[in-house]
Coordinates of C-alpha atoms in Angstrom, one line a residue:
X60 CA -27.8 -22.3 -4.1
X61 CA -26.2 -26.1 -5.3
X62 CA -26.5 -24.9 -8.7
X63 CA -24.6 -21.5 -8.1
X64 CA -21.9 -23.4 -5.6
X65 CA -21.1 -26.2 -8.6
X66 CA -20.9 -22.8 -10.7
X67 CA -18.5 -21.8 -7.8
X68 CA -16.1 -24.0 -7.2
X69 CA -16.1 -25.9 -11.2
X70 CA -12.2 -23.9 -11.3
X71 CA -11.4 -26.0 -7.9
X72 CA -12.4 -29.2 -9.0
X73 CA -11.0 -28.8 -13.2
X74 CA -7.4 -29.5 -13.2
X75 CA -7.2 -28.0 -16.3
X76 CA -9.0 -24.8 -15.0
X77 CA -6.8 -25.2 -11.3
X78 CA -3.7 -25.5 -13.5
X79 CA -4.3 -23.0 -15.4
X80 CA -5.9 -20.4 -13.0
X81 CA -2.1 -21.3 -10.7
X82 CA -0.3 -20.9 -14.1
X83 CA -1.7 -17.0 -14.9
X84 CA -1.1 -16.1 -11.3
X85 CA 2.3 -17.2 -10.8
X86 CA 2.9 -15.2 -14.4
X87 CA 1.3 -12.3 -13.5
X88 CA 3.3 -12.2 -10.1
X89 CA 6.3 -12.0 -12.0
X90 CA 5.1 -10.1 -14.5
X91 CA 3.9 -7.3 -12.2
X92 CA 7.3 -7.6 -10.6
X93 CA 8.8 -6.1 -14.5
X94 CA 8.7 -2.4 -14.5
X95 CA 6.9 -1.1 -18.0
X96 CA 5.4 -5.3 -18.7
X97 CA 2.1 -4.3 -17.3
X98 CA -0.9 -6.6 -16.7
X99 CA -3.2 -4.8 -19.2
X100 CA -0.4 -6.1 -22.4
X101 CA -0.3 -9.4 -21.1
X102 CA -3.8 -10.2 -20.7
X103 CA -4.3 -8.4 -24.0
X104 CA -1.8 -11.0 -25.7
X105 CA -3.5 -14.1 -24.2
X106 CA -6.4 -12.8 -26.2
X107 CA -5.1 -13.6 -29.6
X108 CA -3.9 -16.9 -27.6
X109 CA -7.1 -18.2 -26.4
X110 CA -9.2 -16.3 -28.8
X111 CA -9.8 -20.3 -30.3
X112 CA -10.2 -21.7 -26.6
X113 CA -13.5 -22.3 -24.3
X114 CA -14.1 -19.5 -22.0
X115 CA -13.8 -21.0 -18.8
X116 CA -9.9 -21.9 -19.2
X117 CA -9.7 -18.6 -21.5
X118 CA -10.8 -16.7 -17.8
X119 CA -8.9 -18.9 -15.6
X120 CA -5.9 -18.2 -17.2
X121 CA -7.0 -14.2 -17.3
X122 CA -8.1 -13.8 -13.8
X123 CA -5.3 -15.6 -12.4
X124 CA -2.7 -13.2 -14.2
X125 CA -4.9 -10.1 -13.7
X126 CA -5.4 -10.7 -9.6
X127 CA -1.3 -11.7 -9.3
X128 CA -0.2 -9.0 -11.4
X129 CA -1.7 -6.7 -9.1
X130 CA 0.2 -7.7 -6.3
X131 CA 3.9 -8.4 -7.6
X132 CA 3.8 -4.7 -8.1
X133 CA 4.8 -4.5 -4.4
X134 CA 8.0 -6.5 -5.0
X135 CA 10.0 -4.4 -6.6
X136 CA 8.6 -1.6 -5.2
X137 CA 10.2 -2.8 -1.6
X138 CA 13.2 -4.6 -2.9
X139 CA 14.7 -2.4 -4.8
X140 CA 12.1 1.0 -4.7
X141 CA 10.7 1.3 -8.0
X142 CA 7.2 -0.4 -8.4
X143 CA 6.1 -2.8 -10.6
X144 CA 3.4 -0.9 -11.7
X145 CA 1.6 2.3 -10.5
X146 CA -0.2 0.5 -8.0
X147 CA 2.8 0.0 -6.1
X148 CA 3.9 3.5 -5.8
X149 CA 2.3 4.2 -2.8
X150 CA 3.8 0.4 -1.3
X151 CA 7.2 2.0 -2.0
X152 CA 7.2 4.9 0.2
X153 CA 6.8 2.5 3.2
X154 CA 8.3 -0.5 1.6
X155 CA 11.4 0.3 0.4
X156 CA 12.7 1.9 3.6
X157 CA 11.7 -1.5 5.8
X158 CA 14.3 -3.3 3.1
X159 CA 16.7 -0.8 4.0
X160 CA 16.6 -1.5 7.5
X161 CA 16.7 -5.3 6.5
X162 CA 13.0 -6.3 7.4
X163 CA 13.0 -6.5 3.4
X164 CA 11.4 -10.6 4.3
X165 CA 8.6 -9.0 7.1
X166 CA 7.8 -6.3 4.5
X167 CA 6.3 -8.6 1.7
X168 CA 5.5 -11.2 4.4
X169 CA 2.7 -8.4 5.7
X170 CA 2.1 -6.9 2.8
X171 CA 1.0 -10.3 0.5
X172 CA -0.8 -11.3 3.5
X173 CA -2.5 -8.0 3.4
X174 CA -2.8 -8.3 -0.3
X175 CA -4.9 -11.6 0.0
X176 CA -6.8 -10.0 2.9
X177 CA -7.8 -6.5 0.2
X178 CA -8.7 -9.6 -2.5
X179 CA -11.0 -11.5 -0.6
X180 CA -13.1 -8.2 0.2
X181 CA -13.4 -7.6 -3.0
X182 CA -14.6 -10.3 -4.2
X183 CA -16.9 -11.2 -1.4
X184 CA -18.3 -8.0 -2.1
X185 CA -18.9 -8.8 -6.1
X186 CA -20.5 -12.3 -5.0
X187 CA -22.6 -10.1 -2.8
X188 CA -23.5 -6.5 -3.4
X189 CA -22.3 -6.3 -6.9
X190 CA -25.9 -4.7 -8.5
X191 CA -26.0 -1.8 -5.7
X192 CA -22.4 -1.3 -6.1
X193 CA -23.1 -0.8 -9.5
X194 CA -26.2 1.3 -9.3
X195 CA -24.4 4.2 -6.8
X196 CA -21.2 3.9 -9.6
X197 CA -24.1 5.1 -11.7
X198 CA -24.9 7.9 -9.6
X199 CA -21.5 10.0 -10.0
X200 CA -21.3 12.1 -13.1
X201 CA -19.0 13.9 -14.3
X202 CA -18.4 16.8 -12.2
X203 CA -18.4 13.9 -8.9
X204 CA -15.2 12.1 -11.1
X205 CA -13.6 16.3 -11.0
X206 CA -14.9 16.5 -7.3
X207 CA -12.7 13.2 -7.0
X208 CA -9.5 13.8 -8.3
X209 CA -9.4 16.9 -6.3
X210 CA -9.4 14.9 -3.4
X211 CA -7.1 12.6 -5.0
X212 CA -4.4 16.3 -5.4
X213 CA -5.3 16.9 -2.1
X214 CA -3.4 13.7 -0.9
X215 CA 0.3 15.7 -2.1
X216 CA 0.0 16.2 1.4
X217 CA 1.0 13.2 2.5
X218 CA 3.7 12.4 0.1
X219 CA 5.5 15.2 0.4
X220 CA 7.7 15.0 3.6
X221 CA 7.7 18.1 5.9
X222 CA 7.6 20.4 3.1
X223 CA 3.8 21.2 2.0
X224 CA 4.6 23.7 -0.4
X225 CA 7.5 21.6 -2.0
X226 CA 5.1 19.1 -2.5
X227 CA 2.3 21.5 -4.0
X228 CA 5.0 22.4 -6.5
X229 CA 6.1 18.7 -7.5
X230 CA 2.5 18.6 -8.1
X231 CA 1.0 21.1 -10.0
X232 CA 4.7 20.2 -12.1
X233 CA 3.3 16.7 -12.5
X234 CA 0.1 18.1 -13.7
X235 CA 1.4 20.0 -16.6
X236 CA 3.5 16.9 -17.3
X237 CA 0.1 14.8 -17.8
X238 CA -1.9 17.7 -20.1
X239 CA 1.1 17.9 -22.8
X240 CA -0.3 15.8 -26.1
X241 CA -3.3 15.9 -27.9
X242 CA -6.7 17.3 -25.9
X243 CA -8.5 14.3 -24.9
X244 CA -11.7 16.5 -26.2
X245 CA -10.5 18.8 -29.3
X246 CA -7.7 16.9 -30.2
X247 CA -5.5 19.8 -30.7
X248 CA -2.1 20.0 -29.4
X249 CA -0.5 21.6 -25.9
X250 CA 2.8 21.9 -24.9
X251 CA 4.1 19.8 -27.8
X252 CA 5.8 22.2 -29.3
X253 CA 5.4 20.8 -32.9
X254 CA 7.3 17.7 -31.9
X255 CA 5.5 14.8 -33.5
X256 CA 6.6 12.2 -30.9
X257 CA 5.1 13.9 -28.2
X258 CA 1.1 13.8 -29.4
X259 CA 0.7 11.0 -27.7
X260 CA 2.0 12.8 -24.1
X261 CA 4.5 11.5 -21.8
X262 CA 3.8 7.9 -20.5
X263 CA 3.1 7.9 -16.9
X264 CA 5.6 4.7 -16.6
X265 CA 8.4 5.8 -17.3
X266 CA 7.7 8.5 -15.5
X267 CA 7.5 6.7 -12.6
X268 CA 10.1 4.6 -13.8
X269 CA 12.7 7.1 -14.4
X270 CA 11.9 8.9 -10.8
X271 CA 11.9 6.3 -8.5
X272 CA 14.0 3.5 -10.1
X273 CA 16.9 6.0 -11.9
X274 CA 17.4 8.2 -9.7
X275 CA 17.9 5.8 -7.0
X276 CA 20.5 4.1 -8.6
X277 CA 22.3 7.5 -9.0
X278 CA 21.1 8.7 -5.4
X279 CA 22.9 5.0 -4.6
X280 CA 26.1 6.4 -6.4
X281 CA 27.1 8.4 -3.3
X282 CA 26.8 5.1 -1.7
X283 CA 28.9 3.2 -3.5
X284 CA 31.0 1.6 -0.9
X285 CA 28.6 1.4 1.5
X286 CA 28.0 -2.2 2.8
X287 CA 24.8 -4.0 1.3
X288 CA 22.1 -4.1 4.2
X289 CA 21.9 -7.8 5.0
X290 CA 18.0 -8.7 4.8
X291 CA 16.4 -10.7 8.4
X292 CA 14.4 -13.6 7.0
X293 CA 14.0 -15.9 10.0
X294 CA 10.3 -14.5 9.6
X295 CA 7.9 -13.8 6.9
X296 CA 4.7 -15.0 7.9
X297 CA 3.3 -12.2 9.8
X298 CA 2.6 -13.2 12.9
X299 CA -1.0 -13.2 15.4
X300 CA 0.0 -9.7 17.2
X301 CA 0.6 -7.7 13.7
X302 CA -2.2 -9.4 11.7
X303 CA -4.2 -8.3 15.2
X304 CA -3.0 -4.7 14.4
X305 CA -3.5 -3.7 11.4
X306 CA -6.6 -5.6 10.4
X307 CA -8.5 -3.1 11.0
X308 CA -6.9 -0.8 8.7
X309 CA -6.4 -4.0 5.8
X310 CA -10.2 -4.2 6.2
X311 CA -11.4 -0.5 6.1
X312 CA -8.4 0.6 3.2
X313 CA -9.9 -2.6 1.1
X314 CA -13.9 -1.0 1.1
X315 CA -12.1 2.2 0.1
X316 CA -10.5 -0.1 -2.6
X317 CA -13.5 -1.5 -4.0
X318 CA -15.0 1.5 -4.0
X319 CA -12.6 3.1 -6.2
X320 CA -11.8 0.4 -8.3
X321 CA -15.9 0.3 -9.1
X322 CA -15.9 3.3 -10.7
X323 CA -14.8 3.1 -14.3
X324 CA -11.9 5.1 -15.6
X325 CA -10.1 5.0 -11.9
X326 CA -8.2 2.1 -10.8
X327 CA -6.1 0.6 -8.0
X328 CA -3.1 3.4 -8.2
X329 CA -5.7 5.9 -7.7
X330 CA -7.5 3.4 -4.5
X331 CA -3.6 2.7 -3.0
X332 CA -2.6 6.3 -3.0
X333 CA -6.1 7.2 -1.1
X334 CA -6.1 4.3 1.3
X335 CA -2.7 5.7 2.1
X336 CA -3.5 9.2 2.4
X337 CA -6.4 7.9 4.8
X338 CA -3.5 5.6 7.0
X339 CA -2.2 9.1 7.7
X340 CA -4.9 10.3 8.6
X341 CA -6.5 7.5 11.3
X342 CA -2.9 6.2 12.8
X343 CA -2.8 8.6 15.6
X344 CA 0.6 6.9 16.6
X345 CA 2.7 4.7 14.0
X346 CA 5.7 2.8 15.7
X347 CA 7.9 4.3 13.1
X348 CA 6.9 8.0 11.3
X349 CA 5.2 7.4 7.2
X350 CA 8.1 7.3 4.6
X351 CA 10.7 5.7 7.1
X352 CA 9.8 2.3 7.0
X353 CA 6.0 2.3 9.0
X354 CA 4.1 -0.7 8.4
X355 CA 0.8 0.7 8.3
X356 CA 2.0 2.7 5.1
X357 CA 2.6 -1.1 3.3
X358 CA -1.0 -2.9 5.3
X359 CA -3.6 0.2 3.4
X360 CA -2.5 0.5 -0.5
X361 CA -1.5 -3.0 -0.7
X362 CA -5.2 -4.1 0.8
X363 CA -6.9 -1.4 -1.1
X364 CA -5.3 -2.0 -5.0
X365 CA -6.3 -6.1 -4.7
X366 CA -9.4 -5.5 -3.1
X367 CA -9.7 -3.0 -6.2
X368 CA -10.1 -5.3 -8.4
X369 CA -12.9 -7.3 -7.3
X370 CA -14.4 -3.6 -7.5
X371 CA -13.2 -3.3 -11.6
X372 CA -15.0 -6.6 -12.2
X373 CA -18.9 -5.0 -10.8
X374 CA -19.7 -2.6 -12.8
X375 CA -18.0 -5.0 -16.4
X376 CA -20.0 -7.9 -15.1
X377 CA -22.9 -6.4 -14.5
X378 CA -23.1 -2.9 -16.5
X379 CA -20.9 -4.2 -19.2
X380 CA -18.6 -1.3 -18.3
X381 CA -14.6 -1.8 -17.4
X382 CA -14.0 -0.5 -14.2
X383 CA -9.7 -0.1 -15.4
X384 CA -7.9 -0.7 -18.0
X385 CA -7.5 -4.6 -17.2
X386 CA -11.0 -5.4 -17.5
X387 CA -12.2 -2.9 -20.7
X388 CA -9.6 -6.1 -22.5
X389 CA -11.7 -8.9 -20.6
X390 CA -14.6 -7.6 -21.3
X391 CA -13.9 -8.0 -25.1
X392 CA -12.8 -11.3 -24.6
X393 CA -15.7 -12.0 -22.9
X394 CA -17.1 -10.6 -26.1
X395 CA -15.0 -12.5 -28.3
X396 CA -15.9 -15.8 -26.6
X397 CA -20.0 -15.0 -27.8
X398 CA -20.8 -13.3 -23.5
X399 CA -22.5 -10.5 -23.3
X400 CA -21.5 -8.6 -20.0
X401 CA -24.6 -6.3 -18.9
X402 CA -28.0 -6.3 -16.4
X403 CA -29.1 -9.6 -17.6
X404 CA -25.5 -11.4 -17.0
X405 CA -27.0 -12.5 -13.6
X406 CA -30.0 -13.9 -14.7
X407 CA -29.2 -15.5 -18.0
X408 CA -25.7 -16.6 -17.4
X409 CA -26.0 -17.4 -13.3
X410 CA -22.9 -19.9 -14.3
X411 CA -20.4 -17.6 -15.8
X412 CA -20.6 -14.7 -13.0
X413 CA -20.5 -17.2 -10.3
X414 CA -18.0 -18.8 -12.4
X415 CA -15.5 -15.6 -12.6
X416 CA -16.5 -15.1 -9.0
X417 CA -14.8 -19.1 -7.6
X418 CA -12.0 -18.1 -9.7
X419 CA -10.8 -15.4 -8.4
X420 CA -10.6 -16.6 -4.7
X421 CA -8.5 -19.5 -6.3
X422 CA -6.4 -16.7 -7.4
X423 CA -6.6 -15.6 -4.5
X424 CA -5.6 -18.5 -2.8
X425 CA -2.4 -19.1 -5.7
X426 CA -1.0 -14.9 -4.5
X427 CA -1.1 -15.7 -1.3
X428 CA 0.9 -19.0 -2.1
X429 CA 3.3 -18.2 -4.4
X430 CA 3.6 -14.5 -2.8
X431 CA 4.7 -16.7 0.5
X432 CA 7.5 -18.8 -1.4
X433 CA 10.8 -17.1 -2.6
X434 CA 10.8 -14.8 -0.4
X435 CA 14.5 -15.4 0.3
X436 CA 15.3 -15.4 -3.5
X437 CA 14.6 -12.3 -4.0
X438 CA 15.7 -10.7 -0.6
X439 CA 18.8 -11.2 -2.2
X440 CA 18.6 -9.1 -4.3
X441 CA 18.9 -6.5 -1.9
X442 CA 22.2 -8.3 -0.3
X443 CA 24.1 -7.4 -3.5
X444 CA 27.1 -5.0 -3.8
X445 CA 26.1 -1.7 -5.1
X446 CA 28.3 -2.6 -8.0
X447 CA 26.3 -4.7 -8.8
X448 CA 22.8 -3.3 -7.3
X449 CA 23.2 -0.6 -9.7
X450 CA 23.6 -1.5 -13.0
X451 CA 20.6 -4.3 -12.6
X452 CA 18.4 -1.4 -11.6
X453 CA 19.5 0.4 -14.7
X454 CA 19.0 -2.5 -16.7
X455 CA 15.7 -3.4 -15.5
X456 CA 14.3 0.6 -15.6
X457 CA 15.6 0.2 -19.0
X458 CA 14.0 -2.7 -20.1
X459 CA 10.6 -1.5 -18.6
X460 CA 10.7 1.4 -20.2
X461 CA 11.2 0.2 -23.8
X462 CA 8.5 -2.0 -23.0
X463 CA 5.5 0.0 -22.4
X464 CA 5.3 1.2 -26.2
X465 CA 8.8 -0.4 -27.8
X466 CA 9.9 2.9 -27.7
X467 CA 13.4 4.6 -27.0
X468 CA 11.5 7.5 -26.8
X469 CA 10.8 6.3 -23.4
X470 CA 14.3 5.4 -22.6
X471 CA 15.2 9.2 -22.5
X472 CA 12.1 10.4 -21.0
X473 CA 12.4 7.7 -18.4
X474 CA 16.7 8.5 -18.3
X475 CA 15.6 12.7 -18.2
X476 CA 12.8 11.8 -14.9
X477 CA 15.6 10.2 -13.6
X478 CA 18.3 13.0 -13.6
X479 CA 15.1 15.0 -12.4
X480 CA 14.4 12.7 -9.2
X481 CA 17.8 13.0 -8.4
X482 CA 17.9 16.5 -7.7
X483 CA 14.8 16.9 -6.3
X484 CA 16.0 14.0 -3.6
X485 CA 19.1 16.2 -3.1
X486 CA 16.9 19.4 -2.3
X487 CA 14.4 18.1 -0.5
X488 CA 12.0 16.9 -3.2
X489 CA 10.1 14.3 -2.7
X490 CA 8.7 12.4 -6.1
X491 CA 5.8 11.1 -5.2
X492 CA 3.6 14.2 -5.6
X493 CA 4.8 14.6 -8.6
X494 CA 3.9 10.9 -10.0
X495 CA 0.4 11.8 -8.1
X496 CA 0.0 14.9 -10.1
X497 CA 0.8 12.3 -13.2
X498 CA -1.7 10.4 -12.9
X499 CA -4.8 12.2 -12.2
X500 CA -4.2 15.1 -14.3
X501 CA -6.2 13.9 -17.6
X502 CA -9.1 12.2 -14.8
X503 CA -8.9 16.1 -13.3
X504 CA -8.9 17.5 -16.4
X505 CA -11.2 15.7 -18.5
X506 CA -14.4 15.0 -16.1
X507 CA -13.5 18.8 -15.2
X508 CA -14.4 20.2 -18.9
X509 CA -17.4 17.8 -19.2
X510 CA -19.0 19.0 -15.9
X511 CA -18.7 22.9 -17.0
X512 CA -20.2 21.2 -20.5
X513 CA -23.2 19.7 -19.3
X514 CA -23.9 22.8 -17.5
X515 CA -23.8 24.7 -20.6
X516 CA -20.5 27.0 -19.6
X517 CA -22.7 28.3 -16.6
X518 CA -20.0 29.0 -13.6
X519 CA -23.3 29.6 -11.1
X520 CA -24.7 26.5 -12.9
X521 CA -21.6 24.1 -11.6
X522 CA -21.1 25.7 -8.4
X523 CA -24.9 25.1 -7.5
X524 CA -24.3 21.1 -9.0
X525 CA -21.7 20.5 -6.4
X526 CA -25.2 21.3 -3.5
X527 CA -27.6 20.1 -5.7
X528 CA -26.5 16.5 -5.8
X529 CA -26.0 14.6 -2.3
X530 CA -23.2 12.7 -3.8
X531 CA -21.7 15.9 -4.9
X532 CA -22.2 17.6 -1.9
X533 CA -21.2 14.8 0.4
X534 CA -17.4 14.9 -1.8
X535 CA -17.6 18.3 -2.2
X536 CA -17.2 19.1 2.0
X537 CA -14.4 16.3 2.7
X538 CA -12.8 18.4 -0.4
X539 CA -12.8 21.6 1.9
X540 CA -12.2 19.0 5.2
X541 CA -9.0 18.1 3.6
X542 CA -8.5 21.0 2.9
X543 CA -8.8 22.9 6.7
X544 CA -7.7 19.4 7.5
X545 CA -4.2 21.0 6.2
X546 CA -3.5 24.3 7.5
X547 CA -2.2 24.8 10.5
X548 CA -4.7 25.6 12.8
X549 CA -6.0 22.6 12.7
X550 CA -3.1 20.6 13.2
X551 CA -2.9 23.1 16.3
X552 CA -6.6 22.1 17.2
X553 CA -5.7 18.5 17.5
X554 CA -2.6 18.9 19.3
X555 CA -4.9 21.0 21.8
X556 CA -7.6 18.4 21.9
X557 CA -5.2 15.4 22.1
X558 CA -3.4 16.8 25.0
X559 CA -7.0 17.5 26.9

């Protein structure tokens, strides 16, 4: 036990490791805040700089960037309605309306604290129950991943605004966009029309930046003469009343984030969307409706996407299977440094396991420190005159779209989807379901086909598998209940029970 504690706090007492973790977290916060500059890209670049370092300093820097980057995406999501990363899409739904009301400082403060809570929950599960969670993640079969994607698609009801029909149409359009490119299993062209540039598909980040960022800039042109909202920044740190009120929801959605994060191939974006839907279902009487500045809609996704960081480390360290794109890169870094993540890591190299846990804790503390500083400067962005703010949004959008693949094609896609998003807003369509469809289409497509191939292309065999496995049965029932929950009859029943 004493030895484990010494490994746990080794990065706390070594000035070099402490400084590198702090630097990584600071860089991560600001890299995550810039659309298009992904944490995966930053960690990938770091490998080329750190491969000659000792393993502990290299991992300290990478852990800091990972932890800070996941949180950083919320900054521009709240202030400019441009999610810095897909995991911050749900944050923008209620964070930006809060900024438009002059409560950007309070929104950033609340999101920071709840992000840290989620981060600690993820790290705690990693430290205490990593092998158990990994064994659970391994029980997921292709049909279970497909059902998980179906559940995610059904969240379209939470993102549809007043019209479910418009939300379904937008979600279906997003799924269509997600299928463009080479077939992942057969490499055949799909919806490319012979255009080579479409072989790699349409970048989800370009779609996201266009639909959120450029469409918002075009929408703001209608109110160019409207004075900027003065932000109230007298209270940044959440009150004890808010902490007590939102902590139970934060803990619930944090555990959702850990489980989703531990499933290989998922990640914080899916965790955040599922957490947002969970918040809508369990919050009976929000002070403000969801989508108009509900703090619950801010707490849930921010808790979940940061908890997913600890979740993503679980299969990486215990099974050698990355939980998301960033841990895939970090896994490569571990191999470069001569380590072999897998079932024997905790036995053969307990120092590395506990060093990682301690480093994640330290990075999470730095997220709190850096997250609650500089808010006054950041909120000045929202107070800029429209003539300055709109070009700034467009500039960030262009830079972000180009930075994805250093491709002008992505910039054109971003601008095209920006115009599309503007008209969608004009006619009452929400852009959130489109992004949801793009993100989940590949997960659903690949795993449906793997599932049906593993069942020898037999539909009856596939359907029997949905009820023969306890996990598949549970997920199938969840799909059915969510479908029923979006019918008028179910809503009438809930209202009658509430009155009773």
